[in-house]
Amino acid sequence: MKFGVNTFVWASPFSTAEHLSLIDKVDAMGFDVIEIAVEDPAIIDIDALDGRLREVESSALVCGAFGPGRNLASEDADERRNAVGYIRELIDMAAALGSPVVSGPMYGAVGKTPAPDLDIRQRERDRSAAELRPWPPMPVIMVSVWRWKR
């Protein structure tokens, strides 16, 4: 078993320009892995990140942050396409870092108010699944944090 910690504990958004030293901090604390929360792929230098991980002989996992505009469950096709493009970026980052998984709440945008109707919720789940279904099998962890008020 390995133990890790997510960069959200210290930084949001994580950027290599400002937070690369977290790798050393996490390593010094005794964690086996650092989970990189990728809010904005443009501010993460994969080469710098990978180089520092190699220097301290550590590893990383890639975690998505699905805020507004990145909603696989949305009725808006552009929002779903944006989410799919973002997930592809995460997968590319994971491959470059040797991360065996991409994790995160991919079902829809974080902070989204759950639909009050069970049928609407089912359609949202179906849209999320439909966007991911065409992809080849890969190790993606979809964090299930569907929370409903009954």
Tab-separated table of C-alpha atoms in Angstrom:
chain	number	residue	atom	x	y	z
A	1	MET	CA	0.000	0.000	0.000
A	2	LYS	CA	1.173	3.502	-0.801
A	3	PHE	CA	0.165	6.728	0.868
A	4	GLY	CA	-0.111	10.045	-0.888
A	5	VAL	CA	-1.439	13.554	-0.535
A	6	ASN	CA	-3.159	15.896	-2.962
A	7	THR	CA	-1.711	19.299	-3.812
A	8	PHE	CA	-5.075	20.852	-2.878
A	9	VAL	CA	-3.898	20.601	0.733
A	10	TRP	CA	-1.474	23.462	0.059
A	11	ALA	CA	-2.214	25.101	-3.269
A	12	SER	CA	-5.034	25.986	-5.619
A	13	PRO	CA	-4.336	26.154	-8.420
A	14	PHE	CA	-1.129	24.123	-8.435
A	15	SER	CA	1.540	25.517	-10.753
A	16	THR	CA	5.072	24.307	-11.224
A	17	ALA	CA	6.352	27.903	-11.215
A	18	GLU	CA	5.077	28.440	-7.668
A	19	HIS	CA	4.633	25.021	-6.096
A	20	LEU	CA	7.281	22.627	-7.411
A	21	SER	CA	8.816	22.571	-3.920
A	22	LEU	CA	5.735	20.707	-2.663
A	23	ILE	CA	7.313	17.571	-4.101
A	24	ASP	CA	10.169	17.928	-1.609
A	25	LYS	CA	7.772	18.711	1.239
A	26	VAL	CA	5.601	15.669	0.489
A	27	ASP	CA	8.689	13.470	0.219
A	28	ALA	CA	10.092	14.789	3.531
A	29	MET	CA	6.748	14.064	5.214
A	30	GLY	CA	7.111	10.417	4.227
A	31	PHE	CA	4.413	10.175	1.577
A	32	ASP	CA	4.987	7.759	-1.293
A	33	VAL	CA	3.164	9.774	-3.930
A	34	ILE	CA	1.894	13.276	-4.636
A	35	GLU	CA	-1.447	13.687	-6.373
A	36	ILE	CA	-1.275	16.699	-8.662
A	37	ALA	CA	-4.603	18.540	-8.828
A	38	VAL	CA	-4.662	19.961	-12.341
A	39	GLU	CA	-6.939	22.958	-12.403
A	40	ASP	CA	-5.142	24.648	-15.304
A	41	PRO	CA	-2.906	22.439	-17.463
A	42	ALA	CA	-1.284	25.549	-18.979
A	43	ILE	CA	0.487	26.424	-15.706
A	44	ILE	CA	2.056	23.005	-15.222
A	45	ASP	CA	5.411	22.315	-16.827
A	46	ILE	CA	5.384	18.548	-17.161
A	47	ASP	CA	9.128	18.343	-17.859
A	48	ALA	CA	9.962	20.324	-14.702
A	49	LEU	CA	7.515	18.280	-12.658
A	50	ASP	CA	8.813	14.976	-13.977
A	51	GLY	CA	12.423	16.052	-13.455
A	52	ARG	CA	11.844	16.986	-9.817
A	53	LEU	CA	9.955	13.759	-9.147
A	54	ARG	CA	12.872	11.780	-10.570
A	55	GLU	CA	15.391	13.749	-8.487
A	56	VAL	CA	13.647	12.828	-5.225
A	57	GLU	CA	12.711	9.339	-6.500
A	58	SER	CA	9.014	9.961	-6.016
A	59	SER	CA	5.944	9.537	-8.186
A	60	ALA	CA	2.775	11.399	-9.005
A	61	LEU	CA	-0.850	10.735	-9.767
A	62	VAL	CA	-2.924	13.093	-11.873
A	63	CYS	CA	-6.214	14.414	-10.537
A	64	GLY	CA	-8.734	16.477	-12.457
A	65	ALA	CA	-10.584	19.492	-11.120
A	66	PHE	CA	-13.933	19.693	-12.843
A	67	GLY	CA	-15.117	23.237	-12.352
A	68	PRO	CA	-17.566	25.266	-14.409
A	69	GLY	CA	-17.342	24.570	-18.128
A	70	ARG	CA	-16.044	21.011	-17.596
A	71	ASN	CA	-19.255	19.120	-17.079
A	72	LEU	CA	-19.723	15.730	-18.746
A	73	ALA	CA	-23.307	15.677	-17.496
A	74	SER	CA	-24.290	19.035	-18.981
A	75	GLU	CA	-27.070	19.422	-21.509
A	76	ASP	CA	-24.714	21.834	-23.304
A	77	ALA	CA	-22.687	19.903	-25.903
A	78	ASP	CA	-19.884	22.528	-25.844
A	79	GLU	CA	-19.461	22.059	-22.099
A	80	ARG	CA	-19.261	18.283	-22.555
A	81	ARG	CA	-16.705	18.678	-25.376
A	82	ASN	CA	-14.633	20.965	-23.153
A	83	ALA	CA	-14.702	18.339	-20.387
A	84	VAL	CA	-13.623	15.618	-22.834
A	85	GLY	CA	-10.754	17.782	-24.115
A	86	TYR	CA	-9.650	18.460	-20.544
A	87	ILE	CA	-9.720	14.735	-19.698
A	88	ARG	CA	-7.574	14.050	-22.774
A	89	GLU	CA	-5.056	16.616	-21.490
A	90	LEU	CA	-5.056	14.892	-18.100
A	91	ILE	CA	-4.433	11.520	-19.743
A	92	ASP	CA	-1.511	12.953	-21.716
A	93	MET	CA	-0.072	14.459	-18.522
A	94	ALA	CA	-0.512	11.155	-16.696
A	95	ALA	CA	1.279	9.285	-19.490
A	96	ALA	CA	4.182	11.755	-19.414
A	97	LEU	CA	4.530	11.393	-15.634
A	98	GLY	CA	4.037	7.639	-15.509
A	99	SER	CA	0.847	8.088	-13.485
A	100	PRO	CA	-1.113	4.835	-13.615
A	101	VAL	CA	-4.439	6.643	-13.132
A	102	VAL	CA	-6.325	9.837	-13.770
A	103	SER	CA	-8.701	10.540	-10.923
A	104	GLY	CA	-11.281	13.130	-10.060
A	105	PRO	CA	-15.000	13.802	-9.996
A	106	MET	CA	-15.525	13.411	-13.754
A	107	TYR	CA	-19.265	12.858	-13.499
A	108	GLY	CA	-19.957	16.610	-13.675
A	109	ALA	CA	-18.834	20.020	-12.507
A	110	VAL	CA	-17.787	20.281	-8.860
A	111	GLY	CA	-20.244	22.304	-6.838
A	112	LYS	CA	-23.094	21.543	-9.203
A	113	THR	CA	-26.410	21.378	-7.410
A	114	PRO	CA	-27.879	17.890	-7.809
A	115	ALA	CA	-31.019	17.718	-9.901
A	116	PRO	CA	-34.088	17.283	-7.707
A	117	ASP	CA	-35.644	14.699	-10.001
A	118	LEU	CA	-34.353	11.107	-10.261
A	119	ASP	CA	-35.068	10.969	-14.008
A	120	ILE	CA	-32.998	14.115	-14.602
A	121	ARG	CA	-30.163	12.670	-12.508
A	122	GLN	CA	-30.253	9.484	-14.555
A	123	ARG	CA	-30.034	11.491	-17.808
A	124	GLU	CA	-27.019	13.345	-16.375
A	125	ARG	CA	-25.315	10.057	-15.524
A	126	ASP	CA	-26.139	8.713	-18.961
A	127	ARG	CA	-24.597	11.789	-20.653
A	128	SER	CA	-21.426	11.437	-18.549
A	129	ALA	CA	-21.113	7.750	-19.389
A	130	ALA	CA	-21.855	8.373	-23.087
A	131	GLU	CA	-18.939	10.817	-23.338
A	132	LEU	CA	-16.492	8.291	-21.853
A	133	ARG	CA	-17.880	5.097	-23.421
A	134	PRO	CA	-16.200	5.473	-26.867
A	135	TRP	CA	-12.732	5.642	-25.339
A	136	PRO	CA	-10.545	2.556	-25.220
A	137	PRO	CA	-10.227	0.868	-21.832
A	138	MET	CA	-7.830	2.777	-19.597
A	139	PRO	CA	-7.184	3.194	-15.901
A	140	VAL	CA	-9.397	6.155	-15.084
A	141	ILE	CA	-10.826	6.516	-11.611
A	142	MET	CA	-14.115	8.353	-11.561
A	143	VAL	CA	-14.569	9.601	-8.044
A	144	SER	CA	-18.169	9.056	-7.141
A	145	VAL	CA	-19.348	11.932	-5.021
A	146	TRP	CA	-22.955	12.078	-6.096
A	147	ARG	CA	-24.675	13.452	-3.053
A	148	TRP	CA	-28.432	13.695	-2.929
A	149	LYS	CA	-30.801	15.136	-0.429
A	150	ARG	CA	-33.681	12.794	0.113
